[in-house]
CSV table of C-alpha atoms in Angstrom, one decimal:
chain,number,residue,atom,x,y,z
J,1058,UNK,CA,77.2,-67.6,-16.5
J,1059,UNK,CA,79.4,-64.3,-17.3
J,1060,UNK,CA,77.4,-61.1,-16.3
J,1061,UNK,CA,79.1,-58.1,-18.0
J,1062,UNK,CA,79.3,-55.2,-15.5
J,1063,UNK,CA,79.5,-51.4,-16.8
J,1064,UNK,CA,81.8,-49.0,-15.6
J,1065,UNK,CA,79.8,-47.3,-12.8
J,1066,UNK,CA,78.8,-50.4,-10.7
J,1067,UNK,CA,82.4,-51.1,-11.0
J,1068,UNK,CA,83.1,-49.8,-7.8
J,1069,UNK,CA,81.6,-53.2,-6.0
J,1070,UNK,CA,83.1,-55.4,-8.3
J,1071,UNK,CA,86.5,-54.1,-7.3
J,1072,UNK,CA,87.0,-52.9,-11.4
J,1073,UNK,CA,86.2,-56.2,-12.7
J,1074,UNK,CA,83.8,-55.6,-15.8
J,1075,UNK,CA,83.2,-59.0,-16.3
J,1076,UNK,CA,81.9,-61.3,-13.7
J,1077,UNK,CA,80.6,-65.0,-13.0
J,1078,UNK,CA,76.6,-65.0,-12.5
J,1079,UNK,CA,74.5,-67.7,-10.7
J,1080,UNK,CA,70.9,-68.5,-11.0
J,1081,UNK,CA,68.1,-69.3,-13.4
J,1082,UNK,CA,66.2,-66.0,-13.8
J,1083,UNK,CA,67.6,-62.3,-13.6
J,1084,UNK,CA,66.2,-61.9,-10.3
J,1085,UNK,CA,68.3,-64.6,-8.7
J,1086,UNK,CA,71.4,-63.6,-10.6
J,1087,UNK,CA,71.2,-60.0,-9.1
J,1088,UNK,CA,70.2,-61.6,-5.8
J,1089,UNK,CA,73.6,-63.8,-5.9
J,1090,UNK,CA,75.8,-60.9,-7.4
J,1091,UNK,CA,74.2,-58.8,-4.3
J,1092,UNK,CA,75.4,-61.5,-1.9
J,1093,UNK,CA,78.9,-61.7,-3.5
J,1094,UNK,CA,78.9,-58.0,-3.9
J,1095,UNK,CA,76.7,-56.1,-1.5
J,1096,UNK,CA,74.6,-53.0,-2.6
J,1097,UNK,CA,75.1,-53.5,-5.8
J,1098,UNK,CA,71.1,-54.7,-6.5
J,1099,UNK,CA,69.8,-51.3,-5.2
J,1100,UNK,CA,71.8,-49.5,-7.3
J,1101,UNK,CA,69.8,-51.2,-10.2
J,1102,UNK,CA,66.6,-52.4,-8.7
J,1103,UNK,CA,64.3,-50.1,-6.8
J,1104,UNK,CA,62.7,-51.2,-3.8
J,1105,UNK,CA,59.5,-52.6,-5.4
J,1106,UNK,CA,61.7,-54.5,-7.6
J,1107,UNK,CA,61.4,-52.5,-10.7
J,1108,UNK,CA,64.3,-52.2,-13.0
J,1109,UNK,CA,65.8,-48.8,-12.7
J,1110,UNK,CA,64.3,-46.0,-15.6
J,1111,UNK,CA,67.5,-45.7,-17.2
J,1112,UNK,CA,69.0,-49.2,-16.6
J,1113,UNK,CA,68.7,-52.2,-19.3
J,1114,UNK,CA,69.4,-55.7,-18.7
J,1115,UNK,CA,70.3,-58.1,-21.3
J,1116,UNK,CA,70.4,-61.7,-22.3
J,1117,UNK,CA,72.8,-62.4,-24.9
J,1118,UNK,CA,71.0,-59.7,-27.2
J,1119,UNK,CA,67.4,-60.0,-25.9
J,1120,UNK,CA,66.5,-56.9,-23.2
J,1121,UNK,CA,64.9,-58.7,-20.2
J,1122,UNK,CA,62.3,-56.6,-19.3
J,1123,UNK,CA,61.5,-57.8,-15.7
J,1124,UNK,CA,63.2,-59.8,-12.9
J,1125,UNK,CA,61.3,-62.9,-13.8
J,1126,UNK,CA,62.8,-63.4,-17.4
J,1127,UNK,CA,64.8,-67.1,-17.1
J,1128,UNK,CA,68.4,-67.5,-17.9
J,1129,UNK,CA,70.0,-70.2,-19.1
J,1130,UNK,CA,73.6,-71.4,-17.9
J,1131,UNK,CA,75.1,-70.6,-20.7
J,1132,UNK,CA,74.2,-67.5,-21.6
J,1133,UNK,CA,75.3,-63.8,-21.2
J,1134,UNK,CA,73.9,-60.8,-19.1
J,1135,UNK,CA,74.8,-57.8,-20.3
J,1136,UNK,CA,73.8,-54.5,-17.4
J,1137,UNK,CA,73.5,-51.5,-19.7
J,1138,UNK,CA,73.2,-48.1,-18.1
J,1139,UNK,CA,71.6,-45.3,-20.2
J,1140,UNK,CA,74.0,-42.6,-22.2
J,1141,UNK,CA,73.0,-38.9,-21.3
J,1142,UNK,CA,74.0,-36.0,-20.2
J,1143,UNK,CA,76.4,-33.3,-20.2
T,769,UNK,CA,73.0,-26.9,4.0
T,770,UNK,CA,71.3,-23.7,5.5
T,771,UNK,CA,72.0,-24.1,9.7
T,772,UNK,CA,75.4,-23.2,10.7
T,773,UNK,CA,77.6,-26.1,12.5
T,774,UNK,CA,78.9,-26.3,15.9
T,775,UNK,CA,82.1,-24.6,16.5
T,776,UNK,CA,84.5,-26.9,18.2
T,777,UNK,CA,86.5,-24.0,19.7
T,778,UNK,CA,89.2,-23.5,17.1
T,779,UNK,CA,89.2,-21.5,14.3
T,780,UNK,CA,90.0,-23.5,11.2
T,781,UNK,CA,87.2,-23.2,9.1
T,782,UNK,CA,86.3,-26.5,7.0
T,783,UNK,CA,83.4,-25.9,4.1
T,784,UNK,CA,82.1,-29.0,2.9
T,785,UNK,CA,81.0,-28.6,-0.7
T,786,UNK,CA,78.0,-31.2,-2.2
T,787,UNK,CA,78.1,-30.6,-6.3
T,788,UNK,CA,75.9,-31.9,-9.2
T,789,UNK,CA,79.7,-33.9,-10.0
T,790,UNK,CA,81.0,-34.7,-6.7
T,791,UNK,CA,82.2,-33.5,-3.5
T,792,UNK,CA,84.9,-31.5,-2.2
T,793,UNK,CA,86.5,-29.5,1.0
T,794,UNK,CA,88.1,-26.0,1.2
T,795,UNK,CA,90.6,-25.0,4.3
T,796,UNK,CA,91.2,-21.9,5.5
T,797,UNK,CA,93.7,-20.3,7.6
T,798,UNK,CA,93.1,-19.3,10.7
T,799,UNK,CA,92.0,-16.0,9.8
T,800,UNK,CA,89.8,-17.0,6.5
T,801,UNK,CA,92.1,-15.3,4.4
T,802,UNK,CA,92.9,-18.4,2.0
T,803,UNK,CA,91.2,-21.1,1.3
T,804,UNK,CA,93.1,-24.8,-0.2
T,805,UNK,CA,90.4,-26.7,-2.3
T,806,UNK,CA,91.1,-30.6,-2.1
T,807,UNK,CA,90.4,-33.3,-4.7
T,808,UNK,CA,86.8,-34.4,-5.6
T,809,UNK,CA,85.6,-37.2,-3.7
T,810,UNK,CA,83.1,-39.4,-5.4
T,811,UNK,CA,84.2,-37.4,-8.5
T,812,UNK,CA,81.0,-37.8,-10.6
T,813,UNK,CA,78.7,-38.6,-8.1
T,814,UNK,CA,75.8,-36.4,-7.7
T,815,UNK,CA,76.4,-35.3,-3.8
T,816,UNK,CA,73.1,-33.3,-3.2
T,817,UNK,CA,74.1,-32.8,0.8
T,818,UNK,CA,77.6,-33.2,3.1
T,819,UNK,CA,77.8,-32.7,6.4
T,820,UNK,CA,79.8,-33.3,9.1
T,821,UNK,CA,78.6,-34.6,12.8
T,822,UNK,CA,79.1,-32.3,15.4
T,823,UNK,CA,78.3,-34.6,18.3
T,824,UNK,CA,81.0,-36.9,16.9
T,825,UNK,CA,84.2,-35.8,15.2
T,826,UNK,CA,85.2,-37.7,12.4
T,827,UNK,CA,81.4,-38.8,11.0
T,828,UNK,CA,80.4,-37.7,8.0
T,829,UNK,CA,77.2,-38.6,5.9
T,830,UNK,CA,77.2,-37.4,1.9
T,831,UNK,CA,73.7,-37.7,0.2
T,832,UNK,CA,73.9,-39.3,-3.2
T,833,UNK,CA,73.0,-40.4,-6.5
T,834,UNK,CA,75.4,-41.6,-9.2
T,835,UNK,CA,74.0,-40.6,-12.9
T,836,UNK,CA,71.1,-43.5,-13.8
T,837,UNK,CA,71.9,-45.3,-10.8
T,838,UNK,CA,70.0,-46.1,-7.3
T,839,UNK,CA,70.3,-43.1,-5.0
T,840,UNK,CA,72.6,-44.1,-1.1
T,841,UNK,CA,74.6,-42.4,1.4
T,842,UNK,CA,77.9,-42.6,1.9
T,843,UNK,CA,79.8,-42.4,5.0
T,844,UNK,CA,82.9,-42.0,6.7
T,845,UNK,CA,83.7,-42.5,10.1
T,846,UNK,CA,87.1,-41.1,9.5
T,847,UNK,CA,87.1,-37.4,9.1
T,848,UNK,CA,86.8,-38.4,5.5
T,849,UNK,CA,89.8,-40.9,5.2
T,850,UNK,CA,87.7,-44.0,3.9
T,851,UNK,CA,84.1,-43.8,2.9
T,852,UNK,CA,81.8,-46.7,2.7
T,853,UNK,CA,78.5,-46.9,1.3
T,854,UNK,CA,75.1,-47.2,3.7
T,855,UNK,CA,74.6,-51.0,4.2
T,856,UNK,CA,70.5,-50.4,4.0
T,857,UNK,CA,70.1,-47.2,2.0
T,858,UNK,CA,66.7,-45.1,2.3
T,859,UNK,CA,64.0,-47.3,0.6
T,860,UNK,CA,60.3,-46.8,1.1
T,861,UNK,CA,58.6,-49.9,2.6
T,862,UNK,CA,57.8,-52.6,-0.6
T,863,UNK,CA,53.9,-52.8,-1.1
T,864,UNK,CA,51.5,-55.7,-2.4
T,865,UNK,CA,51.2,-55.7,-6.0
T,866,UNK,CA,47.0,-55.3,-5.2
T,867,UNK,CA,47.5,-52.8,-2.9
T,868,UNK,CA,49.4,-50.7,-5.3
T,869,UNK,CA,47.1,-51.1,-8.1
T,870,UNK,CA,43.5,-50.8,-5.6
T,871,UNK,CA,45.7,-46.8,-5.1
T,872,UNK,CA,47.0,-45.7,-8.3
T,873,UNK,CA,50.5,-45.5,-9.1
T,874,UNK,CA,52.3,-42.5,-7.2
T,875,UNK,CA,52.1,-40.1,-10.5
T,876,UNK,CA,52.3,-36.6,-9.0
T,877,UNK,CA,50.8,-34.4,-10.6
T,878,UNK,CA,51.0,-30.7,-11.9
T,879,UNK,CA,50.7,-27.5,-10.0
T,880,UNK,CA,47.2,-26.3,-10.4
T,881,UNK,CA,45.3,-29.5,-12.0
T,882,UNK,CA,44.9,-31.7,-8.5
T,883,UNK,CA,41.4,-31.6,-7.1
T,884,UNK,CA,41.9,-31.9,-3.3
T,885,UNK,CA,38.7,-32.3,-2.1
T,886,UNK,CA,38.9,-35.6,-4.6
T,887,UNK,CA,42.7,-36.8,-3.2
T,888,UNK,CA,42.0,-39.8,-1.3
T,889,UNK,CA,43.3,-39.8,2.2
T,890,UNK,CA,44.1,-43.3,2.3
T,891,UNK,CA,46.3,-44.3,-0.2
T,892,UNK,CA,49.8,-43.1,1.5
T,893,UNK,CA,52.2,-46.3,1.9
T,894,UNK,CA,50.3,-48.7,-0.7
T,895,UNK,CA,51.5,-46.6,-3.7
T,896,UNK,CA,54.7,-48.0,-5.3
T,897,UNK,CA,56.7,-45.1,-4.5
T,898,UNK,CA,60.9,-45.1,-4.8
T,899,UNK,CA,63.1,-43.1,-3.4
T,900,UNK,CA,64.5,-41.5,-7.1
T,901,UNK,CA,67.1,-38.5,-4.5
T,902,UNK,CA,68.3,-38.6,-1.2
T,903,UNK,CA,68.2,-35.0,-0.4
T,904,UNK,CA,68.9,-33.4,2.9
T,905,UNK,CA,70.5,-34.7,5.9
T,906,UNK,CA,70.0,-33.5,9.2
T,907,UNK,CA,72.0,-34.8,12.8
T,908,UNK,CA,69.7,-36.2,15.5
T,909,UNK,CA,69.1,-34.2,18.8
T,910,UNK,CA,72.3,-33.8,20.7
T,911,UNK,CA,71.1,-36.5,23.5
T,912,UNK,CA,71.0,-39.2,20.3
T,913,UNK,CA,74.5,-39.5,19.1
T,914,UNK,CA,74.2,-41.9,16.2
T,915,UNK,CA,70.8,-40.9,14.9
T,916,UNK,CA,70.4,-38.9,11.8
T,917,UNK,CA,67.4,-37.7,9.7
T,918,UNK,CA,67.2,-38.3,5.5
T,919,UNK,CA,64.8,-36.0,3.5
T,920,UNK,CA,64.4,-38.0,0.2
T,921,UNK,CA,62.5,-37.2,-3.9
T,922,UNK,CA,59.8,-38.0,-3.8
T,923,UNK,CA,58.9,-36.5,-0.7
T,924,UNK,CA,60.0,-38.8,2.3
T,925,UNK,CA,62.1,-39.3,5.9
T,926,UNK,CA,64.2,-41.6,7.2
T,927,UNK,CA,65.7,-42.4,10.1
T,928,UNK,CA,68.9,-43.7,11.1
T,929,UNK,CA,70.2,-45.1,14.4
T,930,UNK,CA,73.7,-46.1,13.3
T,931,UNK,CA,75.8,-42.8,12.1
T,932,UNK,CA,73.8,-43.7,8.8
T,933,UNK,CA,74.7,-47.1,7.9
T,934,UNK,CA,70.8,-48.5,7.7
T,935,UNK,CA,67.6,-46.3,7.1
T,936,UNK,CA,64.6,-46.9,8.0
T,937,UNK,CA,61.1,-45.1,6.9
T,938,UNK,CA,60.0,-42.6,9.6
T,939,UNK,CA,56.4,-44.4,8.7
T,940,UNK,CA,53.9,-42.1,11.0
T,941,UNK,CA,55.1,-39.5,8.0
T,942,UNK,CA,55.6,-41.5,4.9
T,943,UNK,CA,52.4,-43.0,5.2
T,944,UNK,CA,50.5,-40.7,7.5
T,945,UNK,CA,46.3,-41.2,6.2
T,946,UNK,CA,46.9,-37.6,4.9
T,947,UNK,CA,50.3,-37.9,2.8
T,948,UNK,CA,48.9,-38.1,-0.6
T,949,UNK,CA,46.8,-34.4,0.0
T,950,UNK,CA,49.5,-33.0,1.3
T,951,UNK,CA,51.8,-33.6,-1.2
T,952,UNK,CA,50.4,-34.7,-4.1
T,953,UNK,CA,50.4,-30.9,-5.4
T,954,UNK,CA,53.0,-32.0,-7.8
T,955,UNK,CA,56.6,-31.8,-7.8
T,956,UNK,CA,59.5,-29.1,-8.5
T,957,UNK,CA,61.2,-29.6,-11.8
T,958,UNK,CA,63.7,-31.6,-10.0
T,959,UNK,CA,61.4,-33.6,-8.0
T,960,UNK,CA,59.0,-33.2,-4.7
T,961,UNK,CA,61.7,-32.5,-2.4
T,962,UNK,CA,61.6,-33.5,2.0
T,963,UNK,CA,64.1,-31.2,3.0
T,964,UNK,CA,64.3,-28.4,6.2
T,965,UNK,CA,64.4,-31.4,9.3
T,966,UNK,CA,65.0,-29.4,12.1
T,967,UNK,CA,64.6,-30.9,15.2
T,968,UNK,CA,64.4,-28.8,18.3
T,969,UNK,CA,67.2,-28.5,20.6
T,970,UNK,CA,64.9,-28.7,23.8
T,971,UNK,CA,63.2,-31.5,23.1
T,972,UNK,CA,64.0,-34.3,20.5
T,973,UNK,CA,60.0,-35.1,19.4
T,974,UNK,CA,59.7,-31.3,18.6
T,975,UNK,CA,60.4,-31.6,15.1
T,976,UNK,CA,59.5,-29.7,11.3
T,977,UNK,CA,59.9,-30.5,8.0
T,978,UNK,CA,59.5,-28.5,4.8
T,979,UNK,CA,58.2,-30.2,1.1
T,980,UNK,CA,58.5,-28.8,-2.0
T,981,UNK,CA,55.7,-29.0,-3.0
T,982,UNK,CA,53.3,-29.6,0.3
T,983,UNK,CA,54.4,-26.9,2.7
T,984,UNK,CA,55.9,-27.0,6.2
T,985,UNK,CA,54.9,-30.0,8.8
T,986,UNK,CA,55.2,-29.8,12.6
T,987,UNK,CA,55.5,-33.1,15.1
T,988,UNK,CA,55.7,-33.3,18.5
T,989,UNK,CA,56.0,-37.1,19.0
T,990,UNK,CA,59.1,-37.5,17.0
T,991,UNK,CA,57.3,-38.1,13.6
T,992,UNK,CA,54.6,-39.9,14.4
T,993,UNK,CA,51.9,-37.6,14.1
T,994,UNK,CA,52.3,-34.3,11.6
T,995,UNK,CA,50.0,-31.1,11.5
T,996,UNK,CA,50.8,-28.6,8.6
T,997,UNK,CA,52.1,-24.8,9.8
T,998,UNK,CA,51.2,-23.0,7.2
T,999,UNK,CA,49.2,-20.3,8.2
T,1000,UNK,CA,50.1,-16.5,6.6
T,1001,UNK,CA,52.1,-18.2,3.7
T,1002,UNK,CA,51.5,-17.5,0.1
T,1003,UNK,CA,50.5,-19.5,-2.6
T,1004,UNK,CA,50.1,-17.8,-5.1
T,1005,UNK,CA,50.4,-20.3,-7.7
T,1006,UNK,CA,47.2,-22.3,-6.9
T,1007,UNK,CA,43.9,-21.9,-7.9
T,1008,UNK,CA,43.1,-20.9,-4.7
T,1009,UNK,CA,46.0,-19.7,-3.0
T,1010,UNK,CA,44.6,-19.5,0.6
T,1011,UNK,CA,45.0,-23.0,1.8
T,1012,UNK,CA,46.3,-25.2,4.3
T,1013,UNK,CA,48.9,-27.2,2.8
T,1014,UNK,CA,50.2,-27.5,-0.6
T,1015,UNK,CA,53.2,-24.4,-0.4
T,1016,UNK,CA,56.4,-23.9,-1.5
T,1017,UNK,CA,58.8,-23.6,1.1
T,1018,UNK,CA,62.7,-23.5,-0.3
T,1019,UNK,CA,64.4,-23.4,2.9
T,1020,UNK,CA,63.4,-23.2,6.5
T,1021,UNK,CA,65.7,-22.8,9.6
T,1022,UNK,CA,65.0,-22.7,13.3
T,1023,UNK,CA,67.4,-20.7,15.8
T,1024,UNK,CA,69.8,-22.0,17.5
T,1025,UNK,CA,69.5,-19.5,19.5
T,1026,UNK,CA,65.8,-19.5,20.9
T,1027,UNK,CA,64.0,-22.3,18.6
T,1028,UNK,CA,60.7,-20.5,18.8
T,1029,UNK,CA,61.7,-18.4,16.4
T,1030,UNK,CA,61.9,-19.9,12.8
T,1031,UNK,CA,62.8,-17.9,9.7
T,1032,UNK,CA,61.8,-19.2,5.8
T,1033,UNK,CA,62.3,-18.5,2.4
T,1034,UNK,CA,59.1,-19.6,0.1
T,1035,UNK,CA,58.4,-19.7,-3.9
T,1036,UNK,CA,56.4,-16.7,-2.3
T,1037,UNK,CA,57.8,-15.0,0.0
T,1038,UNK,CA,60.4,-14.5,2.8
T,1039,UNK,CA,58.9,-14.9,6.0
T,1040,UNK,CA,59.4,-15.1,9.8
T,1041,UNK,CA,57.0,-16.7,13.0
T,1042,UNK,CA,57.6,-16.9,16.8
T,1043,UNK,CA,55.9,-20.0,18.1
T,1044,UNK,CA,53.7,-20.9,19.8
T,1045,UNK,CA,51.8,-18.6,17.2
T,1046,UNK,CA,50.9,-20.4,14.6
T,1047,UNK,CA,50.8,-17.5,11.8
T,1048,UNK,CA,54.0,-16.6,9.7
T,1049,UNK,CA,54.4,-13.2,9.1
T,1050,UNK,CA,56.2,-12.3,5.4
T,1051,UNK,CA,59.0,-9.7,6.9
T,1052,UNK,CA,60.1,-10.0,2.9
T,1053,UNK,CA,58.0,-7.5,1.9
T,1054,UNK,CA,60.4,-5.3,3.4
T,1055,UNK,CA,62.7,-5.7,0.9
T,1056,UNK,CA,63.9,-3.2,-1.4
T,1057,UNK,CA,61.6,-2.0,-3.8
T,1058,UNK,CA,63.3,-4.0,-7.1
T,1059,UNK,CA,64.7,-6.4,-5.2
T,1060,UNK,CA,61.6,-8.5,-4.2
T,1061,UNK,CA,62.0,-11.5,-1.3
T,1062,UNK,CA,62.2,-14.1,-3.5
T,1063,UNK,CA,65.4,-16.8,-3.2
T,1064,UNK,CA,66.2,-20.3,-1.9
T,1065,UNK,CA,68.7,-20.3,1.0
T,1066,UNK,CA,68.3,-18.4,4.1
T,1067,UNK,CA,71.3,-18.5,7.0
T,1068,UNK,CA,70.5,-17.3,10.5
T,1069,UNK,CA,72.9,-15.8,13.0
T,1070,UNK,CA,73.8,-18.6,15.5
T,1071,UNK,CA,73.8,-16.2,18.5
T,1072,UNK,CA,71.4,-13.0,17.1
T,1073,UNK,CA,68.3,-14.5,16.5
T,1074,UNK,CA,67.2,-10.7,14.7
T,1075,UNK,CA,70.2,-11.1,12.2
T,1076,UNK,CA,69.7,-13.2,8.7
T,1077,UNK,CA,70.9,-13.2,5.7
T,1078,UNK,CA,69.3,-14.0,2.4
T,1079,UNK,CA,70.3,-14.2,-1.6
T,1080,UNK,CA,67.7,-12.9,-3.5
T,1081,UNK,CA,66.9,-14.1,-6.9
T,1082,UNK,CA,64.8,-13.1,-9.9
T,1083,UNK,CA,61.1,-14.1,-9.1
T,1084,UNK,CA,59.4,-12.9,-12.2
T,1085,UNK,CA,57.7,-13.9,-15.0
T,1086,UNK,CA,59.4,-16.9,-16.5
T,1087,UNK,CA,61.5,-17.2,-13.2
T,1088,UNK,CA,65.3,-16.9,-14.1
T,1089,UNK,CA,66.0,-17.6,-10.6
T,1090,UNK,CA,69.0,-15.0,-11.2
T,1091,UNK,CA,70.2,-12.4,-9.4
T,1092,UNK,CA,68.4,-9.5,-9.6
T,1093,UNK,CA,69.5,-7.0,-13.0
T,1094,UNK,CA,72.8,-8.8,-13.1
T,1095,UNK,CA,74.0,-7.5,-9.9
T,1096,UNK,CA,74.1,-10.1,-7.0
T,1097,UNK,CA,74.0,-9.5,-3.6
T,1098,UNK,CA,73.6,-11.2,0.4
T,1099,UNK,CA,70.5,-8.5,2.3
T,1100,UNK,CA,71.0,-9.0,5.7
T,1101,UNK,CA,68.4,-7.7,8.6
T,1102,UNK,CA,69.5,-7.4,12.2
T,1103,UNK,CA,65.9,-6.8,13.2
T,1104,UNK,CA,64.1,-9.8,12.3
T,1105,UNK,CA,63.5,-8.7,8.7
T,1106,UNK,CA,61.8,-5.2,9.6
T,1107,UNK,CA,65.0,-4.0,7.5
T,1108,UNK,CA,67.3,-5.1,5.2
T,1109,UNK,CA,70.3,-4.2,4.0
T,1110,UNK,CA,72.3,-4.7,1.2
T,1111,UNK,CA,75.7,-6.2,1.0
T,1112,UNK,CA,77.6,-6.9,-2.4
T,1113,UNK,CA,80.9,-5.7,-1.8
T,1114,UNK,CA,83.3,-7.9,-3.8
T,1115,UNK,CA,81.1,-9.6,-5.7
T,1116,UNK,CA,80.2,-8.7,-8.9
T,1117,UNK,CA,79.1,-5.4,-9.9
T,1118,UNK,CA,76.9,-6.3,-12.9
T,1119,UNK,CA,76.1,-9.0,-15.2
T,1120,UNK,CA,76.7,-11.4,-12.9
T,1121,UNK,CA,73.6,-13.8,-13.4
T,1122,UNK,CA,74.2,-15.9,-9.9
T,1123,UNK,CA,71.9,-18.9,-8.6
T,1124,UNK,CA,72.1,-20.4,-5.4
T,1125,UNK,CA,70.6,-23.7,-3.7
T,1126,UNK,CA,68.6,-24.0,-0.7
T,1127,UNK,CA,71.8,-25.8,0.7
T,1128,UNK,CA,74.1,-24.4,-1.0
T,1129,UNK,CA,74.4,-21.3,2.1
T,1130,UNK,CA,76.0,-21.0,5.1
T,1131,UNK,CA,77.8,-19.7,8.3
T,1132,UNK,CA,80.1,-21.0,10.5
T,1133,UNK,CA,80.5,-19.7,14.4
T,1134,UNK,CA,83.6,-17.6,14.6
T,1135,UNK,CA,83.3,-14.3,15.6
T,1136,UNK,CA,82.8,-12.6,13.3
T,1137,UNK,CA,80.7,-15.3,12.0
T,1138,UNK,CA,81.3,-16.4,8.3
T,1139,UNK,CA,79.3,-16.5,6.0
T,1140,UNK,CA,79.5,-18.8,2.4
T,1141,UNK,CA,77.6,-19.2,-1.1
T,1142,UNK,CA,78.0,-21.4,-3.9
T,1143,UNK,CA,76.5,-21.0,-7.1
T,1144,UNK,CA,75.6,-22.9,-10.1
T,1145,UNK,CA,77.7,-21.6,-12.2
T,1146,UNK,CA,80.8,-23.5,-9.5
T,1147,UNK,CA,81.9,-20.7,-7.7
T,1148,UNK,CA,81.9,-20.6,-3.8
T,1149,UNK,CA,82.2,-16.8,-2.0
T,1150,UNK,CA,83.2,-16.2,1.5
T,1151,UNK,CA,82.7,-13.4,3.9
T,1152,UNK,CA,84.5,-13.4,6.7
T,1153,UNK,CA,83.1,-10.4,8.2
T,1154,UNK,CA,79.1,-11.4,8.5
T,1155,UNK,CA,78.4,-10.3,5.1
T,1156,UNK,CA,80.2,-7.3,4.9
T,1157,UNK,CA,83.0,-8.3,2.0
T,1158,UNK,CA,83.0,-10.8,0.2
T,1159,UNK,CA,85.6,-13.1,-2.1
T,1160,UNK,CA,85.4,-15.8,-4.5
T,1161,UNK,CA,87.2,-18.9,-2.8
T,1162,UNK,CA,86.9,-21.6,-5.6
T,1163,UNK,CA,85.8,-21.6,-9.2
T,1164,UNK,CA,85.1,-23.6,-12.0
T,1165,UNK,CA,83.8,-26.4,-9.6
T,1166,UNK,CA,80.4,-28.6,-11.1
T,1167,UNK,CA,77.0,-26.9,-10.2
T,1168,UNK,CA,77.5,-26.4,-6.3
T,1169,UNK,CA,74.3,-28.1,-4.8
T,1170,UNK,CA,75.6,-27.5,-0.8
T,1171,UNK,CA,78.0,-25.7,1.5
T,1172,UNK,CA,78.2,-26.7,5.4
T,1173,UNK,CA,80.8,-25.1,7.4
T,1174,UNK,CA,82.9,-27.3,10.6
T,1175,UNK,CA,85.5,-25.6,12.4
T,1176,UNK,CA,88.5,-27.7,13.7
């Protein structure tokens, strides 16, 4: 499946905005993503497995509010950083 | 940082600047009259602290956060030519869901609304704390190369033994049975920071920390156990200011030439202590009337134990935290706080409302020593004569969070 990477995380993906992901759940996808790009998961997920406050994960157009949400092979995962600040 | 780094024997000063939107390096000529500003490093990243290792040339660490992303540490082992991220950033231990529910989520309360007598003393370590900011970096004892300590928000102490590559919780503090009652008075507007990690140069096991809000704490067994050290410090913001802990130290320094002498800028005044005495003395009351003794940083002379500098800020009414009456000045004492002298030559004379954060004032080890401060307005000011005269050496930077000096 495709995983869209927001610009603040592209330092981990050699600037790629779209990478291949593997897994049957958000948790597995992020775990595999972290194996390919070490360190990227902790910037989105805290030490207790919670999605950080201003990060949102979408499967196609549906928000995944926790890491247990299932993902099928044909879907697209979007990682979104909130827009704010000055 | 607010304690000077050690001289390496030459006189070219490097000033490491951490800002809200990246890091910079200012390099001086030999008489420190001209400064060159580097290109930004990690532009856009929040850099709370940026320090170099005086034990290992080339090792540099940054405490960083990036927009909405989680906190981390960036590290260099080649003097800043290349940087990598810690492979294991600081994180509290993961706790089981049931244990977290039993103890309650970690929700700091507002100052003045906490009844300490009802705080569970055994909840620490069970609450699901997550590191939100990496804030304060301190290198370990000279006998322990590669060791670093890190303070975070919410209040946490972490240690690395590999030059900042991997970090582990200091369980003696983070899981201390008294953690909850010590630190849940509340947080400052930007979070509850653990800062001022001080290592006694005579004893690697003897440490101090400051927590805003929580107080000053001491360990004599390398962080296994901790005791409050707040006697004599005011806590005017609490219903009962005569408390053992719950104070708001802004910055604590331990004098390198006499580690029994400590100075301390608090939310409620400026203090000195000479250990083993346990009673802080509010020497800030000797400041001139109308200036007061409120501020964030304190800098000590590297060899003169009685000489220290502060940057007073307005702590009246709504706490503007700016230079009193818009007239910025550094104040210096040469007698351990018994009297103070204004140093403002070269600084704006009026209508200048400067704020200097707790890590944004430092010194070097030249002779005479240089004193430096950075402002939230993005200026860096330098004095090459121990505060007698000042020049602005950088403008238009992002909000300055930290300064540290290293001569090379």
